[in-house]
Amino acid sequence: MTLHIHLAGAPCMGKSVTAAQVFARLRLLGISAELVQEYAKEKCWEGTLADTTQFLTAAEQTRREAFLEGKVDVIVSDSPPLLGALYAAASFRYELETCIARTQDAWTRLTYVLFHDLSVLPYESTGRREDHEQSLQLHLHLIQMLARQQIPYRVFDTTPVQAPDRPTIQSSSRVMRSHLGQPTTLDQTVEHIVSDTLEAMGMTSRMAGEG
């Protein structure tokens, strides 16, 4: 059985950094793991990403995980295939969402939604098409999508403490608080995900005994 660790979130929420750290921690623990990175960002750098081709992007993201199924113990992804539906054209968004969700029903997954308040840190637009306000709206759409598909998830809010000399970017981030879990740092988020992974694999008690 392969465990899929899905780090979901809107743009600029720390998915790639968190995935890289979770992957590194698992490998250092001797766990057979692979990191599956975001195909959409590659297309964005190429300048060929469009909302009308998200079904192809989602298919490639699915393929990258599917061919590793049964070959490694853990797959860590910073762009779960379901995110393809989040960015798809409205004319086929729901159909794509449902198709992707059903395709992954056979996978054993742990899904996490990452968030931080974009009024605290400047939005990093490099390699992205959305601005920070659009990112906030996508966060809400993601939560709604996971609820529609009845996919269990945990939310981590990694909003850093406001530096006293850092200018605040005015945004509607505050409305997101009702959708968030317990605030955590990035390091704490990584620890939680690694701990959940070990527990799901039945390794927690064994590693405690070895320690």
PDB file of C-alpha atoms in Angstrom:
ATOM      1  CA  MET A   1       0.000   0.000   0.000  1.00  0.00           C
ATOM      2  CA  THR A   2       1.241   3.468  -0.880  1.00  0.00           C
ATOM      3  CA  LEU A   3       0.227   6.413   1.294  1.00  0.00           C
ATOM      4  CA  HIS A   4      -0.399   9.638  -0.636  1.00  0.00           C
ATOM      5  CA  ILE A   5       0.338  12.829   1.312  1.00  0.00           C
ATOM      6  CA  HIS A   6      -1.583  15.605  -0.461  1.00  0.00           C
ATOM      7  CA  LEU A   7      -0.636  19.171   0.393  1.00  0.00           C
ATOM      8  CA  ALA A   8      -3.382  21.335  -1.023  1.00  0.00           C
ATOM      9  CA  GLY A   9      -3.834  25.074  -0.958  1.00  0.00           C
ATOM     10  CA  ALA A  10      -4.224  28.197  -3.010  1.00  0.00           C
ATOM     11  CA  PRO A  11      -1.186  29.852  -4.649  1.00  0.00           C
ATOM     12  CA  CYS A  12       1.576  31.131  -2.342  1.00  0.00           C
ATOM     13  CA  MET A  13       0.482  29.100   0.684  1.00  0.00           C
ATOM     14  CA  GLY A  14       3.745  27.210   1.180  1.00  0.00           C
ATOM     15  CA  LYS A  15       2.882  23.869  -0.407  1.00  0.00           C
ATOM     16  CA  SER A  16       6.201  23.335  -2.184  1.00  0.00           C
ATOM     17  CA  VAL A  17       8.361  24.268   0.818  1.00  0.00           C
ATOM     18  CA  THR A  18       6.287  22.114   3.174  1.00  0.00           C
ATOM     19  CA  ALA A  19       6.287  19.146   0.784  1.00  0.00           C
ATOM     20  CA  ALA A  20      10.061  19.335   0.365  1.00  0.00           C
ATOM     21  CA  GLN A  21      10.597  19.338   4.123  1.00  0.00           C
ATOM     22  CA  VAL A  22       8.140  16.494   4.764  1.00  0.00           C
ATOM     23  CA  PHE A  23       9.776  14.437   1.997  1.00  0.00           C
ATOM     24  CA  ALA A  24      13.261  15.086   3.389  1.00  0.00           C
ATOM     25  CA  ARG A  25      12.207  14.141   6.916  1.00  0.00           C
ATOM     26  CA  LEU A  26      10.652  10.880   5.754  1.00  0.00           C
ATOM     27  CA  ARG A  27      13.717   9.913   3.735  1.00  0.00           C
ATOM     28  CA  LEU A  28      15.973  10.681   6.705  1.00  0.00           C
ATOM     29  CA  LEU A  29      13.800   8.328   8.749  1.00  0.00           C
ATOM     30  CA  GLY A  30      14.552   5.588   6.232  1.00  0.00           C
ATOM     31  CA  ILE A  31      11.099   5.558   4.660  1.00  0.00           C
ATOM     32  CA  SER A  32      10.715   4.791   0.962  1.00  0.00           C
ATOM     33  CA  ALA A  33       9.216   8.043  -0.308  1.00  0.00           C
ATOM     34  CA  GLU A  34       9.038  10.103  -3.486  1.00  0.00           C
ATOM     35  CA  LEU A  35       8.238  13.779  -4.017  1.00  0.00           C
ATOM     36  CA  VAL A  36       5.774  14.515  -6.825  1.00  0.00           C
ATOM     37  CA  GLN A  37       5.994  18.169  -7.813  1.00  0.00           C
ATOM     38  CA  GLU A  38       3.581  20.530  -9.506  1.00  0.00           C
ATOM     39  CA  TYR A  39       3.209  20.029 -13.243  1.00  0.00           C
ATOM     40  CA  ALA A  40       1.083  23.179 -13.624  1.00  0.00           C
ATOM     41  CA  LYS A  41       3.974  25.371 -12.484  1.00  0.00           C
ATOM     42  CA  GLU A  42       6.163  23.904 -15.233  1.00  0.00           C
ATOM     43  CA  LYS A  43       3.497  24.868 -17.778  1.00  0.00           C
ATOM     44  CA  CYS A  44       3.205  28.308 -16.215  1.00  0.00           C
ATOM     45  CA  TRP A  45       6.940  28.878 -16.643  1.00  0.00           C
ATOM     46  CA  GLU A  46       6.553  27.778 -20.266  1.00  0.00           C
ATOM     47  CA  GLY A  47       3.703  30.232 -20.715  1.00  0.00           C
ATOM     48  CA  THR A  48       1.374  27.462 -21.892  1.00  0.00           C
ATOM     49  CA  LEU A  49      -0.917  27.080 -18.872  1.00  0.00           C
ATOM     50  CA  ALA A  50      -4.597  27.830 -19.529  1.00  0.00           C
ATOM     51  CA  ASP A  51      -7.820  27.145 -17.634  1.00  0.00           C
ATOM     52  CA  THR A  52      -9.182  25.337 -20.705  1.00  0.00           C
ATOM     53  CA  THR A  53      -6.388  22.727 -20.574  1.00  0.00           C
ATOM     54  CA  GLN A  54      -6.603  21.908 -16.865  1.00  0.00           C
ATOM     55  CA  PHE A  55      -7.950  18.437 -17.634  1.00  0.00           C
ATOM     56  CA  LEU A  56      -4.589  17.665 -19.282  1.00  0.00           C
ATOM     57  CA  THR A  57      -2.709  19.148 -16.328  1.00  0.00           C
ATOM     58  CA  ALA A  58      -4.775  17.096 -13.880  1.00  0.00           C
ATOM     59  CA  ALA A  59      -4.245  13.954 -15.953  1.00  0.00           C
ATOM     60  CA  GLU A  60      -0.465  14.410 -15.909  1.00  0.00           C
ATOM     61  CA  GLN A  61      -0.473  15.113 -12.173  1.00  0.00           C
ATOM     62  CA  THR A  62      -2.500  11.934 -11.651  1.00  0.00           C
ATOM     63  CA  ARG A  63      -0.103   9.941 -13.849  1.00  0.00           C
ATOM     64  CA  ARG A  64       2.897  11.116 -11.816  1.00  0.00           C
ATOM     65  CA  GLU A  65       1.373   9.640  -8.682  1.00  0.00           C
ATOM     66  CA  ALA A  66      -0.322   6.612 -10.226  1.00  0.00           C
ATOM     67  CA  PHE A  67       2.825   5.055 -11.668  1.00  0.00           C
ATOM     68  CA  LEU A  68       4.456   5.192  -8.207  1.00  0.00           C
ATOM     69  CA  GLU A  69       1.496   3.430  -6.558  1.00  0.00           C
ATOM     70  CA  GLY A  70       2.699   0.208  -4.967  1.00  0.00           C
ATOM     71  CA  LYS A  71       6.364   1.006  -5.690  1.00  0.00           C
ATOM     72  CA  VAL A  72       7.086   3.272  -2.715  1.00  0.00           C
ATOM     73  CA  ASP A  73       5.625   3.540   0.765  1.00  0.00           C
ATOM     74  CA  VAL A  74       4.822   7.259   0.648  1.00  0.00           C
ATOM     75  CA  ILE A  75       4.173   9.826  -2.082  1.00  0.00           C
ATOM     76  CA  VAL A  76       4.366  13.479  -1.056  1.00  0.00           C
ATOM     77  CA  SER A  77       2.671  15.858  -3.507  1.00  0.00           C
ATOM     78  CA  ASP A  78       2.675  19.660  -3.446  1.00  0.00           C
ATOM     79  CA  SER A  79      -0.074  19.674  -6.086  1.00  0.00           C
ATOM     80  CA  PRO A  80      -2.745  16.990  -5.635  1.00  0.00           C
ATOM     81  CA  PRO A  81      -4.553  16.207  -8.915  1.00  0.00           C
ATOM     82  CA  LEU A  82      -7.799  17.620  -7.543  1.00  0.00           C
ATOM     83  CA  LEU A  83      -6.277  21.103  -7.651  1.00  0.00           C
ATOM     84  CA  GLY A  84      -6.537  20.848 -11.439  1.00  0.00           C
ATOM     85  CA  ALA A  85     -10.297  21.243 -11.111  1.00  0.00           C
ATOM     86  CA  LEU A  86      -9.852  24.296  -8.910  1.00  0.00           C
ATOM     87  CA  TYR A  87      -8.280  26.191 -11.814  1.00  0.00           C
ATOM     88  CA  ALA A  88     -10.406  24.720 -14.609  1.00  0.00           C
ATOM     89  CA  ALA A  89     -12.812  26.652 -16.801  1.00  0.00           C
ATOM     90  CA  ALA A  90     -16.248  26.972 -15.216  1.00  0.00           C
ATOM     91  CA  SER A  91     -17.886  25.145 -18.128  1.00  0.00           C
ATOM     92  CA  PHE A  92     -16.416  21.792 -17.060  1.00  0.00           C
ATOM     93  CA  ARG A  93     -15.019  22.426 -13.564  1.00  0.00           C
ATOM     94  CA  TYR A  94     -17.498  20.280 -11.616  1.00  0.00           C
ATOM     95  CA  GLU A  95     -17.303  17.373 -14.069  1.00  0.00           C
ATOM     96  CA  LEU A  96     -13.497  17.410 -13.884  1.00  0.00           C
ATOM     97  CA  GLU A  97     -13.600  17.661 -10.089  1.00  0.00           C
ATOM     98  CA  THR A  98     -15.863  14.622  -9.816  1.00  0.00           C
ATOM     99  CA  CYS A  99     -13.838  12.587 -12.310  1.00  0.00           C
ATOM    100  CA  ILE A 100     -10.556  13.265 -10.489  1.00  0.00           C
ATOM    101  CA  ALA A 101     -12.077  12.512  -7.090  1.00  0.00           C
ATOM    102  CA  ARG A 102     -13.465   9.160  -8.265  1.00  0.00           C
ATOM    103  CA  THR A 103     -10.130   8.260  -9.908  1.00  0.00           C
ATOM    104  CA  GLN A 104      -8.398   8.685  -6.546  1.00  0.00           C
ATOM    105  CA  ASP A 105     -10.964   6.815  -4.452  1.00  0.00           C
ATOM    106  CA  ALA A 106      -8.715   3.754  -4.401  1.00  0.00           C
ATOM    107  CA  TRP A 107      -5.744   5.723  -3.053  1.00  0.00           C
ATOM    108  CA  THR A 108      -4.922   5.855   0.642  1.00  0.00           C
ATOM    109  CA  ARG A 109      -4.584   9.563   1.311  1.00  0.00           C
ATOM    110  CA  LEU A 110      -3.888  12.141   3.977  1.00  0.00           C
ATOM    111  CA  THR A 111      -5.010  15.561   2.779  1.00  0.00           C
ATOM    112  CA  TYR A 112      -3.842  18.858   4.244  1.00  0.00           C
ATOM    113  CA  VAL A 113      -4.869  22.404   3.370  1.00  0.00           C
ATOM    114  CA  LEU A 114      -2.164  25.000   3.948  1.00  0.00           C
ATOM    115  CA  PHE A 115      -2.941  28.652   4.539  1.00  0.00           C
ATOM    116  CA  HIS A 116      -1.267  31.844   5.667  1.00  0.00           C
ATOM    117  CA  ASP A 117      -2.587  35.362   5.868  1.00  0.00           C
ATOM    118  CA  LEU A 118      -1.454  37.246   2.769  1.00  0.00           C
ATOM    119  CA  SER A 119      -1.937  40.561   4.561  1.00  0.00           C
ATOM    120  CA  VAL A 120       1.124  39.675   6.664  1.00  0.00           C
ATOM    121  CA  LEU A 121       3.585  38.578   3.978  1.00  0.00           C
ATOM    122  CA  PRO A 122       3.869  40.009   0.457  1.00  0.00           C
ATOM    123  CA  TYR A 123       2.347  37.788  -2.207  1.00  0.00           C
ATOM    124  CA  GLU A 124       4.982  36.018  -4.325  1.00  0.00           C
ATOM    125  CA  SER A 125       3.721  36.298  -7.904  1.00  0.00           C
ATOM    126  CA  THR A 126       6.715  34.707  -9.646  1.00  0.00           C
ATOM    127  CA  GLY A 127       5.622  31.602 -11.550  1.00  0.00           C
ATOM    128  CA  ARG A 128       1.941  32.256 -10.785  1.00  0.00           C
ATOM    129  CA  ARG A 129      -0.987  33.719 -12.732  1.00  0.00           C
ATOM    130  CA  GLU A 130      -3.162  34.786  -9.781  1.00  0.00           C
ATOM    131  CA  ASP A 131      -2.849  37.820  -7.532  1.00  0.00           C
ATOM    132  CA  HIS A 132      -3.201  37.566  -3.757  1.00  0.00           C
ATOM    133  CA  GLU A 133      -6.925  38.390  -3.687  1.00  0.00           C
ATOM    134  CA  GLN A 134      -7.615  35.657  -6.240  1.00  0.00           C
ATOM    135  CA  SER A 135      -5.552  33.287  -4.106  1.00  0.00           C
ATOM    136  CA  LEU A 136      -7.811  33.967  -1.122  1.00  0.00           C
ATOM    137  CA  GLN A 137     -10.903  33.189  -3.161  1.00  0.00           C
ATOM    138  CA  LEU A 138      -9.330  29.964  -4.404  1.00  0.00           C
ATOM    139  CA  HIS A 139      -8.759  28.951  -0.784  1.00  0.00           C
ATOM    140  CA  LEU A 140     -12.488  29.204  -0.118  1.00  0.00           C
ATOM    141  CA  HIS A 141     -13.325  27.299  -3.313  1.00  0.00           C
ATOM    142  CA  LEU A 142     -10.886  24.558  -2.295  1.00  0.00           C
ATOM    143  CA  ILE A 143     -12.559  24.096   1.093  1.00  0.00           C
ATOM    144  CA  GLN A 144     -15.953  23.897  -0.624  1.00  0.00           C
ATOM    145  CA  MET A 145     -14.642  21.386  -3.169  1.00  0.00           C
ATOM    146  CA  LEU A 146     -13.224  19.068  -0.504  1.00  0.00           C
ATOM    147  CA  ALA A 147     -16.541  19.233   1.342  1.00  0.00           C
ATOM    148  CA  ARG A 148     -18.500  18.387  -1.826  1.00  0.00           C
ATOM    149  CA  GLN A 149     -16.301  15.373  -2.491  1.00  0.00           C
ATOM    150  CA  GLN A 150     -16.370  14.332   1.187  1.00  0.00           C
ATOM    151  CA  ILE A 151     -12.581  14.263   1.418  1.00  0.00           C
ATOM    152  CA  PRO A 152     -11.321  14.473   5.037  1.00  0.00           C
ATOM    153  CA  TYR A 153      -8.630  17.108   5.560  1.00  0.00           C
ATOM    154  CA  ARG A 154      -6.716  19.084   8.172  1.00  0.00           C
ATOM    155  CA  VAL A 155      -5.990  22.797   7.881  1.00  0.00           C
ATOM    156  CA  PHE A 156      -2.729  24.366   9.008  1.00  0.00           C
ATOM    157  CA  ASP A 157      -2.454  28.136   9.345  1.00  0.00           C
ATOM    158  CA  THR A 158       1.240  29.034   9.148  1.00  0.00           C
ATOM    159  CA  THR A 159       0.757  32.812   9.256  1.00  0.00           C
ATOM    160  CA  PRO A 160       3.964  34.259  10.759  1.00  0.00           C
ATOM    161  CA  VAL A 161       3.943  36.849  13.505  1.00  0.00           C
ATOM    162  CA  GLN A 162       3.679  40.340  12.018  1.00  0.00           C
ATOM    163  CA  ALA A 163       7.086  42.000  12.047  1.00  0.00           C
ATOM    164  CA  PRO A 164       6.776  45.496  13.571  1.00  0.00           C
ATOM    165  CA  ASP A 165       8.586  47.159  10.666  1.00  0.00           C
ATOM    166  CA  ARG A 166       6.847  45.225   7.899  1.00  0.00           C
ATOM    167  CA  PRO A 167       4.147  47.132   5.991  1.00  0.00           C
ATOM    168  CA  THR A 168       0.763  45.419   6.058  1.00  0.00           C
ATOM    169  CA  ILE A 169      -0.872  44.539   2.764  1.00  0.00           C
ATOM    170  CA  GLN A 170      -4.574  45.270   3.003  1.00  0.00           C
ATOM    171  CA  SER A 171      -6.670  42.298   1.918  1.00  0.00           C
ATOM    172  CA  SER A 172      -9.728  40.280   2.811  1.00  0.00           C
ATOM    173  CA  SER A 173      -7.604  37.586   4.511  1.00  0.00           C
ATOM    174  CA  ARG A 174      -9.369  38.041   7.842  1.00  0.00           C
ATOM    175  CA  VAL A 175     -12.567  36.473   6.506  1.00  0.00           C
ATOM    176  CA  MET A 176     -10.695  33.170   6.197  1.00  0.00           C
ATOM    177  CA  ARG A 177     -10.320  32.644   9.946  1.00  0.00           C
ATOM    178  CA  SER A 178     -13.536  30.632  10.219  1.00  0.00           C
ATOM    179  CA  HIS A 179     -12.047  28.082   7.807  1.00  0.00           C
ATOM    180  CA  LEU A 180      -8.791  27.566   9.681  1.00  0.00           C
ATOM    181  CA  GLY A 181      -7.491  25.200  12.299  1.00  0.00           C
ATOM    182  CA  GLN A 182      -4.988  25.790  15.068  1.00  0.00           C
ATOM    183  CA  PRO A 183      -2.224  28.222  14.029  1.00  0.00           C
ATOM    184  CA  THR A 184       1.154  26.519  13.635  1.00  0.00           C
ATOM    185  CA  THR A 185       4.634  27.388  12.447  1.00  0.00           C
ATOM    186  CA  LEU A 186       6.040  25.770   9.314  1.00  0.00           C
ATOM    187  CA  ASP A 187       8.225  23.479  11.427  1.00  0.00           C
ATOM    188  CA  GLN A 188       5.248  22.434  13.546  1.00  0.00           C
ATOM    189  CA  THR A 189       3.194  21.755  10.430  1.00  0.00           C
ATOM    190  CA  VAL A 190       5.933  19.487   9.076  1.00  0.00           C
ATOM    191  CA  GLU A 191       6.119  17.681  12.423  1.00  0.00           C
ATOM    192  CA  HIS A 192       2.357  17.122  12.474  1.00  0.00           C
ATOM    193  CA  ILE A 193       2.312  15.730   8.930  1.00  0.00           C
ATOM    194  CA  VAL A 194       5.297  13.440   9.537  1.00  0.00           C
ATOM    195  CA  SER A 195       3.693  12.208  12.767  1.00  0.00           C
ATOM    196  CA  ASP A 196       0.379  11.550  10.987  1.00  0.00           C
ATOM    197  CA  THR A 197       2.238   9.683   8.257  1.00  0.00           C
ATOM    198  CA  LEU A 198       4.086   7.437  10.694  1.00  0.00           C
ATOM    199  CA  GLU A 199       0.852   6.732  12.550  1.00  0.00           C
ATOM    200  CA  ALA A 200      -0.963   5.877   9.315  1.00  0.00           C
ATOM    201  CA  MET A 201       1.857   3.493   8.443  1.00  0.00           C
ATOM    202  CA  GLY A 202       1.722   1.890  11.900  1.00  0.00           C
ATOM    203  CA  MET A 203       5.286   2.941  12.618  1.00  0.00           C
ATOM    204  CA  THR A 204       4.818   5.283  15.570  1.00  0.00           C
ATOM    205  CA  SER A 205       5.071   2.680  18.344  1.00  0.00           C
ATOM    206  CA  ARG A 206       7.891   0.832  16.600  1.00  0.00           C
ATOM    207  CA  MET A 207      10.041   3.957  16.204  1.00  0.00           C
ATOM    208  CA  ALA A 208       9.331   4.984  19.783  1.00  0.00           C
ATOM    209  CA  GLY A 209      10.640   1.601  20.904  1.00  0.00           C
ATOM    210  CA  GLU A 210      13.766   1.995  18.788  1.00  0.00           C
ATOM    211  CA  GLY A 211      14.404   5.414  20.312  1.00  0.00           C
TER     212      GLY A 211
END
